[in-house]
XYZ file of C-alpha atoms in Angstrom:
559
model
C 42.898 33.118 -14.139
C 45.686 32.366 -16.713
C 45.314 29.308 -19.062
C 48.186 27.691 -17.633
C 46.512 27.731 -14.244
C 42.581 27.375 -15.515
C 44.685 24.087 -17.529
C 46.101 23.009 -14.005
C 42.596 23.514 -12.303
C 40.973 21.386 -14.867
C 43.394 18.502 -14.674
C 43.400 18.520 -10.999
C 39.567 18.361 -11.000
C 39.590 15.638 -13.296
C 42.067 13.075 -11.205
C 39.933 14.364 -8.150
C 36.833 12.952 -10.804
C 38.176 9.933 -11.555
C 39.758 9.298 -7.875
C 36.182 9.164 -6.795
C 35.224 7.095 -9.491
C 38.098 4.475 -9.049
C 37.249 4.243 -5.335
C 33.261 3.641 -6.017
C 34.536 0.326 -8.241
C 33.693 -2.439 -6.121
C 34.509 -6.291 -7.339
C 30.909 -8.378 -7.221
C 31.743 -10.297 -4.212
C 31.436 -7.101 -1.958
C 28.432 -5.814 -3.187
C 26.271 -8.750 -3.138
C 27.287 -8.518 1.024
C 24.812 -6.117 1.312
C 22.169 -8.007 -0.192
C 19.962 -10.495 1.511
C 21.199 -13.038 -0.683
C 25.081 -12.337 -1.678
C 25.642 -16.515 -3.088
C 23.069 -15.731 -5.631
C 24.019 -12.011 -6.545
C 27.579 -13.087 -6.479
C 26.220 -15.689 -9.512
C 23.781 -12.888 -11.263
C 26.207 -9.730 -11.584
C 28.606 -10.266 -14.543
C 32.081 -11.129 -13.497
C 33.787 -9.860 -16.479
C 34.181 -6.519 -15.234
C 35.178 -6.603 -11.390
C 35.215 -2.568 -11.373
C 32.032 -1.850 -11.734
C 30.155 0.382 -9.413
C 27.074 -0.441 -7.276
C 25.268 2.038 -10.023
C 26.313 -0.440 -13.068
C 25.268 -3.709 -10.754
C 21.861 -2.026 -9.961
C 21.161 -0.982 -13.742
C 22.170 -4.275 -14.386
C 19.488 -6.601 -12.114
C 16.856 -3.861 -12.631
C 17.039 -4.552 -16.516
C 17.477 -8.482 -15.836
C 14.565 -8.006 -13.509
C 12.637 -6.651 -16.357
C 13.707 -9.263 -18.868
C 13.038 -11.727 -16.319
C 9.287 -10.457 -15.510
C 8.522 -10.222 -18.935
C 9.448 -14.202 -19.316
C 7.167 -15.119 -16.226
C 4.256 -13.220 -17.482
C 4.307 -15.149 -21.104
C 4.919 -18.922 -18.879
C 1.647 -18.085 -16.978
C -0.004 -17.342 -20.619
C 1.208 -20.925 -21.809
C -0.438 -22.587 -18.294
C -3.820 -20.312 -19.036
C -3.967 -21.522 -22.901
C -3.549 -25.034 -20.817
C -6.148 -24.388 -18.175
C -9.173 -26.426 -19.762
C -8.647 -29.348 -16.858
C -7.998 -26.823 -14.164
C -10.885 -25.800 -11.968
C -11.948 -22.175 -11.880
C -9.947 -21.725 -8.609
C -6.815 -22.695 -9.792
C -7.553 -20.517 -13.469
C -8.173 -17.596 -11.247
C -5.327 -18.061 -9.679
C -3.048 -17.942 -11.992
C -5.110 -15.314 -13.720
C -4.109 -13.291 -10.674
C -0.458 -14.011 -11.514
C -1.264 -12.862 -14.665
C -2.301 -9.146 -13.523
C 0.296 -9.071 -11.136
C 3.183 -10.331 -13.561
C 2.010 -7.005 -15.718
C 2.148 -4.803 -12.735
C 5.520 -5.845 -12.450
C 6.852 -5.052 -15.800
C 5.174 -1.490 -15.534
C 6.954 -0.967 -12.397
C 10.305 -2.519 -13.382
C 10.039 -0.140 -16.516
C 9.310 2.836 -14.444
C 12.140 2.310 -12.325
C 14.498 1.358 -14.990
C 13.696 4.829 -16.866
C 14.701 6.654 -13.564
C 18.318 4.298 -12.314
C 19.225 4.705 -15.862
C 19.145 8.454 -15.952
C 21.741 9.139 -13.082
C 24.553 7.575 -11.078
C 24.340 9.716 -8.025
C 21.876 9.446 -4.601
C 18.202 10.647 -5.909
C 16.079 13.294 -3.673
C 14.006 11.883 -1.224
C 11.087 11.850 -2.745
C 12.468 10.476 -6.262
C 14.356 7.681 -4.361
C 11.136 6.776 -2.336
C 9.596 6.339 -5.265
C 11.198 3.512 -6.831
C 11.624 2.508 -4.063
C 8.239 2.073 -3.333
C 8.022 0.283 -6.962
C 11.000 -2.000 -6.143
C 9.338 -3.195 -2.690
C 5.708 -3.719 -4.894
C 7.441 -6.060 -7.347
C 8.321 -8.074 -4.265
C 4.902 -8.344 -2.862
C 2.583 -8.970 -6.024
C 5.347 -11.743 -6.917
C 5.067 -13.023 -3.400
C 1.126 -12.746 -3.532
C 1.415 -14.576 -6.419
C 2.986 -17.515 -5.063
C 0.520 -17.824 -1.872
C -2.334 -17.591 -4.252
C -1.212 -21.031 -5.925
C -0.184 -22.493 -2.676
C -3.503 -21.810 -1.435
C -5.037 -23.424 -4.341
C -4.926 -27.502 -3.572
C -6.473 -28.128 -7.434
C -3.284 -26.206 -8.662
C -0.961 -28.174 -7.615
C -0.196 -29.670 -11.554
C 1.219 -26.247 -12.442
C 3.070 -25.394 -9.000
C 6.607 -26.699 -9.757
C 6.527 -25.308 -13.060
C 5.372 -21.949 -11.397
C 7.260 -21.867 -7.887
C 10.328 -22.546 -8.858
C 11.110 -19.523 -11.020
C 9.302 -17.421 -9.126
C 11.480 -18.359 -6.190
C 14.421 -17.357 -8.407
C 12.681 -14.370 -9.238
C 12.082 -12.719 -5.742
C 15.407 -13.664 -5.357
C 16.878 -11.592 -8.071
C 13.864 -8.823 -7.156
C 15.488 -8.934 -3.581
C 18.952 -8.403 -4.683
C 17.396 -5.407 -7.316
C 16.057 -3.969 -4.277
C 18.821 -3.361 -2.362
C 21.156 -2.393 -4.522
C 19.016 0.719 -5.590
C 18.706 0.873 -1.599
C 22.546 0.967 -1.873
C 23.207 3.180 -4.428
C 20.141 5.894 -4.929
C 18.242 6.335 -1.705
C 19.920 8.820 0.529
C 21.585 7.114 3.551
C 21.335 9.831 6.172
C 18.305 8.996 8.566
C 14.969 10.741 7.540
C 14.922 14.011 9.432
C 11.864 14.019 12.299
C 8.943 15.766 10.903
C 7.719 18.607 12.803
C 4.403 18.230 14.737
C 1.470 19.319 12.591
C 1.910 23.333 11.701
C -1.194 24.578 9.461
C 1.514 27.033 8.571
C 3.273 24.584 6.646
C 0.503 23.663 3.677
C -3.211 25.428 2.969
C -6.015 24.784 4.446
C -8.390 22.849 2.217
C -11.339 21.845 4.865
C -13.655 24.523 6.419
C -15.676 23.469 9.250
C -15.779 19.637 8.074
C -16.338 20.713 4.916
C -14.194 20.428 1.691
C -14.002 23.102 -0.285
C -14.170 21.964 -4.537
C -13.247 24.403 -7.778
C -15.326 23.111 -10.491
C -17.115 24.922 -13.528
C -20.536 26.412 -12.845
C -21.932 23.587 -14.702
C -20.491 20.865 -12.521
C -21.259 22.664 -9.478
C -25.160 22.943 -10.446
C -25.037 19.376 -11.025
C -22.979 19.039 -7.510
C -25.049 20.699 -5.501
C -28.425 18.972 -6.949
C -27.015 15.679 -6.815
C -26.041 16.511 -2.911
C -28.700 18.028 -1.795
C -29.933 16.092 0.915
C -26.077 15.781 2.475
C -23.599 18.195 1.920
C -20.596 16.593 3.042
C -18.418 18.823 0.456
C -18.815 22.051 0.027
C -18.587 24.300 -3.066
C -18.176 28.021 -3.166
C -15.711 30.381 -4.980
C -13.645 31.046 -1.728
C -10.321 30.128 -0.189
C -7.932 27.337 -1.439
C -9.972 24.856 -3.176
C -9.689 20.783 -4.316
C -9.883 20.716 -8.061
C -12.385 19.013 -10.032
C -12.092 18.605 -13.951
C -15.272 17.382 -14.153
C -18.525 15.314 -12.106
C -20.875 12.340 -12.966
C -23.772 11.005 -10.729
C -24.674 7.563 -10.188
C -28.393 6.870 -8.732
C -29.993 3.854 -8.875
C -32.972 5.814 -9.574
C -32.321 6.570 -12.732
C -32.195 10.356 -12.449
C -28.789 11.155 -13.134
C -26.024 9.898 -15.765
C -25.380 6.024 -14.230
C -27.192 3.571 -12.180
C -24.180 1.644 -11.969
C -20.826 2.557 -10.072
C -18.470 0.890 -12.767
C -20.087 2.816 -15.876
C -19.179 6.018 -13.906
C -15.947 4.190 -13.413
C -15.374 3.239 -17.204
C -16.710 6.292 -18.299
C -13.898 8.376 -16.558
C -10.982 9.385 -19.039
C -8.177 7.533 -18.912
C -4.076 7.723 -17.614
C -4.830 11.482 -16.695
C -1.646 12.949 -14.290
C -4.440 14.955 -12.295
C -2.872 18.491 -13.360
C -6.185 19.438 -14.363
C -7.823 17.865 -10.908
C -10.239 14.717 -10.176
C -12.485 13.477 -11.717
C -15.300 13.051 -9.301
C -17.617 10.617 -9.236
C -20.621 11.458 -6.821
C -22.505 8.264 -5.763
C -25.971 9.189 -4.063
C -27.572 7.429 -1.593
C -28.518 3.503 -1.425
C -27.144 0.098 -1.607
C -25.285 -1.187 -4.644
C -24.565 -4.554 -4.979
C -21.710 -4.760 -7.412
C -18.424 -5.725 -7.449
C -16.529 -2.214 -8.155
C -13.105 -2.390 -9.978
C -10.813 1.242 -10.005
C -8.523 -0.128 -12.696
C -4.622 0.987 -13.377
C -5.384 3.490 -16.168
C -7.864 5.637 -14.431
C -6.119 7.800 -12.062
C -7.135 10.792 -10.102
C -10.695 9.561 -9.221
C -12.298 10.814 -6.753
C -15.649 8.936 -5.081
C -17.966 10.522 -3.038
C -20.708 8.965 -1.301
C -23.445 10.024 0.793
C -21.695 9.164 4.194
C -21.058 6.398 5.871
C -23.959 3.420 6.264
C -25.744 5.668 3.059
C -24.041 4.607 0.183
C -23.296 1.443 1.120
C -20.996 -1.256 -1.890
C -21.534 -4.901 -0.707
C -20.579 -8.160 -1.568
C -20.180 -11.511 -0.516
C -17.262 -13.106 -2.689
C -14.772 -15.553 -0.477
C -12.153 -17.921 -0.546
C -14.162 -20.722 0.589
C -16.822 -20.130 -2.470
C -13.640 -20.934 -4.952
C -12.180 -17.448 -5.160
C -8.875 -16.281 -4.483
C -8.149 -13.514 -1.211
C -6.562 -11.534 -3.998
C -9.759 -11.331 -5.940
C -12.787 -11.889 -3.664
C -12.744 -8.070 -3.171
C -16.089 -5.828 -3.116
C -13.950 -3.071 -4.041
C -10.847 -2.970 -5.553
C -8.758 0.108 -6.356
C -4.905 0.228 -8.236
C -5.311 3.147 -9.866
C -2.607 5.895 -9.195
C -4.177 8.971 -6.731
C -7.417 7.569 -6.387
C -9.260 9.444 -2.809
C -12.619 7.695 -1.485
C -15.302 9.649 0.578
C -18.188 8.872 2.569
C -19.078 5.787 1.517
C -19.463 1.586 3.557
C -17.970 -1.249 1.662
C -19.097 -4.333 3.032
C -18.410 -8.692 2.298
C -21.197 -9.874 3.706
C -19.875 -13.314 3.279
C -19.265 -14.001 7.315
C -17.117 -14.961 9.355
C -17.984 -18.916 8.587
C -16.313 -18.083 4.855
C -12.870 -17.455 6.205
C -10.947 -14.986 3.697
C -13.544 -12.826 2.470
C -12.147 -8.873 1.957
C -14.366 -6.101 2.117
C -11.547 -3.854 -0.174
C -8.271 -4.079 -1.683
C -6.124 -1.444 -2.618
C -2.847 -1.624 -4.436
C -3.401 2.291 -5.543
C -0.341 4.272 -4.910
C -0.850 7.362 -3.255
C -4.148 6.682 -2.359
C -6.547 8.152 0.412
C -9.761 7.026 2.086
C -11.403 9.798 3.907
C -14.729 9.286 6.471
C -15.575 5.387 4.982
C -16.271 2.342 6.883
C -14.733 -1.154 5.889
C -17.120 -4.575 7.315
C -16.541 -7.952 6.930
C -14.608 -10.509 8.896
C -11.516 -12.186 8.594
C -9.145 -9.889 5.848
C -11.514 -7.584 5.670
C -9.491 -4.688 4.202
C -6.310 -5.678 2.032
C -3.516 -3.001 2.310
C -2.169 -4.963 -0.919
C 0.710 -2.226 -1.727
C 2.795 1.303 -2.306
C 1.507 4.327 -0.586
C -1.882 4.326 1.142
C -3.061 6.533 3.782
C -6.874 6.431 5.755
C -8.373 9.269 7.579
C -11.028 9.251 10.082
C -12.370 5.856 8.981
C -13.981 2.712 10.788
C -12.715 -0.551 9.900
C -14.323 -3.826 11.203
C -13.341 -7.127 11.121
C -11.562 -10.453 13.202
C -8.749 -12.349 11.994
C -5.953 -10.573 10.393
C -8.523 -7.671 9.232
C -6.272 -5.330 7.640
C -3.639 -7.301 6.000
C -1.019 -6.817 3.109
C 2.427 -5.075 2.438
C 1.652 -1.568 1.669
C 3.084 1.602 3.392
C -0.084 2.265 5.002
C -0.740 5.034 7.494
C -4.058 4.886 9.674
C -4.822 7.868 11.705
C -7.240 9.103 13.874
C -10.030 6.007 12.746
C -11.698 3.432 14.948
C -10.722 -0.173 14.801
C -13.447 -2.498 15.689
C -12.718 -5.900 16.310
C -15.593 -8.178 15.746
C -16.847 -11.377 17.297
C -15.030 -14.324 15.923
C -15.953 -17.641 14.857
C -15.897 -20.451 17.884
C -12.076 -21.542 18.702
C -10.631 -18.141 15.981
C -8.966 -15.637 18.008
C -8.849 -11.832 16.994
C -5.845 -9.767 15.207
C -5.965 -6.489 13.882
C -3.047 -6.698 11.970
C -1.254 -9.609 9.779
C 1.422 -7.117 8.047
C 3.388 -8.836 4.932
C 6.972 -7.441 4.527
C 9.001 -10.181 3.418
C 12.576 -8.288 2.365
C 14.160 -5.706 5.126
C 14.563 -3.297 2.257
C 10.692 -2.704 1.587
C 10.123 0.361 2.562
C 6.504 -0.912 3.897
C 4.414 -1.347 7.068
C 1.237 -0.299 8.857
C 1.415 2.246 11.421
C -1.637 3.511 13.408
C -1.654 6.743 14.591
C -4.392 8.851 16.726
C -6.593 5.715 16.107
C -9.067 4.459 18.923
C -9.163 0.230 19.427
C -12.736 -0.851 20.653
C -14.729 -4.039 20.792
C -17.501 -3.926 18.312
C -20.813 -4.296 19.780
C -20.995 -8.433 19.724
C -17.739 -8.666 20.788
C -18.100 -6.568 23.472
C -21.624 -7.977 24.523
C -20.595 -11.623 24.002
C -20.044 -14.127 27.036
C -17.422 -15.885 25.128
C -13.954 -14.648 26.076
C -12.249 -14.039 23.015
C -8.391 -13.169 22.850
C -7.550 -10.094 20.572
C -4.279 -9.368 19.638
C -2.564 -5.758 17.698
C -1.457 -7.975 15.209
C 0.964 -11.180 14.191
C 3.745 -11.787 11.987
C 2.554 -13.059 8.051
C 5.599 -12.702 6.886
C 9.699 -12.489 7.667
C 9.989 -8.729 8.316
C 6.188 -7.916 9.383
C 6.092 -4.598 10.907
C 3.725 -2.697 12.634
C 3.862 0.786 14.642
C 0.806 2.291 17.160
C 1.535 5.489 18.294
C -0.778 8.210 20.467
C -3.692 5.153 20.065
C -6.518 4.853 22.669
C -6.425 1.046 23.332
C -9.754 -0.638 24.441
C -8.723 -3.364 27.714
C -9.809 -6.262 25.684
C -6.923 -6.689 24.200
C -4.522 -9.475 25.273
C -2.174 -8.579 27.718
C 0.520 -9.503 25.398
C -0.170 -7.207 23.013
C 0.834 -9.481 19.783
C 0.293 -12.732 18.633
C 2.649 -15.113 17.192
C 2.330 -16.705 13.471
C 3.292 -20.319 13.684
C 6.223 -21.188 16.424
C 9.007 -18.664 16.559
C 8.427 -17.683 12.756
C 9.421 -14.306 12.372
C 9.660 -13.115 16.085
C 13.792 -11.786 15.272
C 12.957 -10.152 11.953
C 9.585 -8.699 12.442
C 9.891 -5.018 14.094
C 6.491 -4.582 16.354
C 6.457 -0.785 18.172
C 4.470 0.959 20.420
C 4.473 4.660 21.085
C 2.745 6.870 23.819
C -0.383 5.414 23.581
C -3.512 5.107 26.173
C -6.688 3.556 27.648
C -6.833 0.310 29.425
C -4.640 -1.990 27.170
C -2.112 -0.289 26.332
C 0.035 -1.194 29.408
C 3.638 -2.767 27.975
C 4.476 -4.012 31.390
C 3.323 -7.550 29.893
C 3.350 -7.320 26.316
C 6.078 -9.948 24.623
C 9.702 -10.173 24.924
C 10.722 -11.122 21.504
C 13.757 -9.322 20.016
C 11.241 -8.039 17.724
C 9.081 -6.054 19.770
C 9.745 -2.495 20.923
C 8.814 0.704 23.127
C 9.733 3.376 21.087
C 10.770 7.170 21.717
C 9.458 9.525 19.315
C 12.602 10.003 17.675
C 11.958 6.848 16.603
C 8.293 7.033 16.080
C 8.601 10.080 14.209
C 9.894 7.882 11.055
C 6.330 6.333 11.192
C 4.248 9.495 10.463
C 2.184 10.689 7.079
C 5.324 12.911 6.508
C 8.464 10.580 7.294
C 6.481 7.350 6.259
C 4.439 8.234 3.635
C 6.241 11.488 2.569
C 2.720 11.947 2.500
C 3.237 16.166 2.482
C 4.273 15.935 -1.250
C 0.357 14.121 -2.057
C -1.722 14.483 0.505
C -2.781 18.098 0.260
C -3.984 17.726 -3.308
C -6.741 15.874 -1.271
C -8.031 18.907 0.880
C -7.889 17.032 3.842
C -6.920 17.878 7.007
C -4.605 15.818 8.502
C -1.499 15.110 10.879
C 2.011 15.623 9.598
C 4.319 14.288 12.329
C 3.415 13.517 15.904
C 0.852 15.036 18.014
């Protein structure tokens, strides 16, 4: 090519450059249409410049996100130095602010280091992301603000609070969907394939999961488990790894007696390159209130099986704690997997709010555990969460929250309620149509729990009902037990929610899962499995990037 013509072919492709550029501009007024709330994004995006491009308006609210996160989380510290004439509720209410004002400023940093790196639609899986970070900073802010609503002896430090906050989810919202706008890729998520074991290893033989540890940890393994092998270790195949193992026995006999030294004695911020760490806890029933916290990813617990290691509690909201911390368990540490163990709030259903576990750990799995209490017995509290072959009991709203949560192939046992309560599995929380969030049950079997299903009381039981604006909820390829209402869902309060919230169902069987009489709202749908395919580990969760590290053997797309 001659210069004069490699010249030409350089100017040409820089007009072509800058023609794309000039026709990305877009004045504020335009952009903030495709935001839930344009009046106030018209007001937040600076006006000087009216040819920016939806990449400078997203970099833009992210960072004023940030700065604006970082200025809630210091008001909150000037109500706690205040709190001596508060009671404990309302203290540990805002204390829960607290946490979840810091969450937010990790997340808001994490997914201002990515938007400011690139002006161009991520990858899938980088999009999802921070995504998934963008749709979390919605949810603790909103959890946040039912916490002190739900606290009457806080209402002294509500207006103070509210009110920004409601200014806050606001600008979150508008943060939201202009990364929706600009990064994620538009085209519809292709259908994922039904489940190939071509397409990853397989990590489980015969029930069993195969671990790579040193010879040392595998002594200790194999001593520890000898009365129940649910894993098991040898030196063939693919295997899980494992950079190292501590025991916890109440006995005595091995290096804890209490779950949360293991927990505090596993290293910290690890990026699980080098494996889990594993925590094995033996047989028996510990009665402690177990805390996975932010900084120690990667864990991996193993218990003895279900109903013998058994974590219990009895913490509710009626005894003066919040739902956000009356947990037995609670996990928000980055990949942590459970195995084989019960967690139980024993509190009852008389206690109201009383949760069993809540997880806020992205990219987290539960494998083979059971989940008891009553009413919100296991809080789905946010990101990525997936549950394999697990039990979960409960009444009222009994797994709750705004994650992206995938159930499959576990039992759902609703419980007998207290006099005048009626049952619902589900209460999902999705309160911006941009969260990329929702609970969707696959391969899962719906049965009455023995005193329901003994009882002479008639009790109404319900898939689920709307919490918040855009609640949504999928059951696909589910055996459904005939107890359950006709109906099929439940409303919330009047017609709260019955436009916005999407409710599905999807090929499923047994006695109740006739649609013939389920609602009419606009909300509520029979779906094809084109459309149910978006609602599986690998379209949902893009669970086929994270789930394998686990071992586990589970279902990629549809059946």
């Amino acid at each position: 090519m001659s210069k004069t013509l490699f010249s030409l072919y350089i100017l040409f492709s820089l007009l072509s450059l800058l023609s794309q550029y000039s026709s990305a501009q877009t004045p504020p007024s335009k952009i903030c249409k495709s935001t839930p709330y344009p009046s106030y994004c018209n007001s937040v995006l600076p006006s000087t410049n009216s040819s920016s491009t939806v990449y400078d308006y997203g970099r833009f609210s992210v960072r004023k996100s940030l700065s604006t996160a970082q200025k809630f989380s210091s008001l909150i510290d000037n109500y706690l130095r205040k709190s001596k004439n508060l009671t404990i509720t309302a203290v540990r209410a805002l204390e829960d602010c607290k946490f979840l004002a810091q969450c937010n400023i990790d997340n808001l940093i994490g997914s201002a280091r990515i938007v400011d790196t690139t002006s161009q639609t991520l990858s899938l899986s980088r999009a999802d992301d921070v995504q998934t970070l963008l749709s979390a900073i919605l949810t603790n802010t909103q959890t946040c603000m039912d916490g002190l609503q739900a606290t009457a002896s806080a209402w002294s430090v509500r207006n103070g609070i509210l009110t920004p906050l409601s200014n806050d989810t606001r600008l979150y919202s508008v943060s939201l969907a202009l990364f929706t706008k600009g990064w994620v890729p538009h085209k519809k998520r292709n259908k994922p394939s039904a489940y190939n074991p071509s397409i990853r290893k397989h990590l489980m033989r015969n029930g069993k999961l195969n671990l790579k540890m040193s010879d040392k940890n595998r002594a200790i393994y194999r001593t520890a488990n000898s009365n129940r092998r649910l894993l098991q270790a040898d030196n063939s195949g693919n295997q899980v790894v494992v950079s190292n193992i501590t025991v916890v026995s109440q006995d005595g006999s091995w290096n804890f007696t209490s779950i949360n030294d293991a927990v505090n004695a596993a290293p910290n911020n690890t990026d699980g390159s080098n494996g889990y760490f594993l925590i094995y806890v033996t047989a028996g029933v510990y009665e402690e209130y177990v805390s996975i916290p932010k900084n120690k990813k990667y864990l991996m617990m193993v218990g003895a099986g279900i109903n013998e290691t058994i974590i219990t509690g009895n913490r509710s909201v009626v005894d003066g704690w919040t739902t956000f911390n009356c947990s037995t368990f609670t996990v928000v540490a980055t990949g942590f997997f459970g195995m084989g163990m019960t967690f139980r709030n024993t509190a009852g259903a008389i206690k109201h709010q009383a949760v069993a576990v809540r997880n806020g750990a992205d990219l987290s799995t539960f494998y083979s555990c059971s989940f008891e209490a009553y009413q919100d017995t296991l809080y789905v509290h946010s990101l990525r969460q997936f549950y394999l072959e697990c039990d979960v009991y409960g009444t009222v709203d009994f797994i709750f929250g705004n994650a992206a949560a995938v159930f499959q192939s576990c039992n759902l046992y609703p419980r007998l309620p207290m006099p005048n309560q009626f049952n619902a599995i589900t209460a999902q929380g999705r309160t911006d149509p941009n969260q990329n969030t929702g609970i969707s049950v696959q391969n899962c079997t719906i049965r009455a729990a023995d005193d329901l299903a003994n009882s002479s009381v008639t009790i109404q039981t319900y898939l689920g009902r709307p919490w918040k604006e855009y609640s949504r909820a999928v059951y696909m390829q589910s055996f459904i037990g005939g107890f359950i209402n006709p109906a099929g869902w439940s409303i919330w309060s009047g017609d709260f929610a019955l436009n916005t919230s999407y409710y599905a169902e999807f090929a499923n069987t047994g006695p109740g899962s006739n649609t013939s009489r389920r609602v009419t709202w606009p909300g509520f749908h029979v779906i094809n499995a084109t459309d149910a395919a978006n609602f599986t580990v690998a379209a949902f969760l893009l669970g086929d990037d994270w789930i394998p590290q686990t071992g586990l053997n589970y279902t990629s797309g549809l059946l």
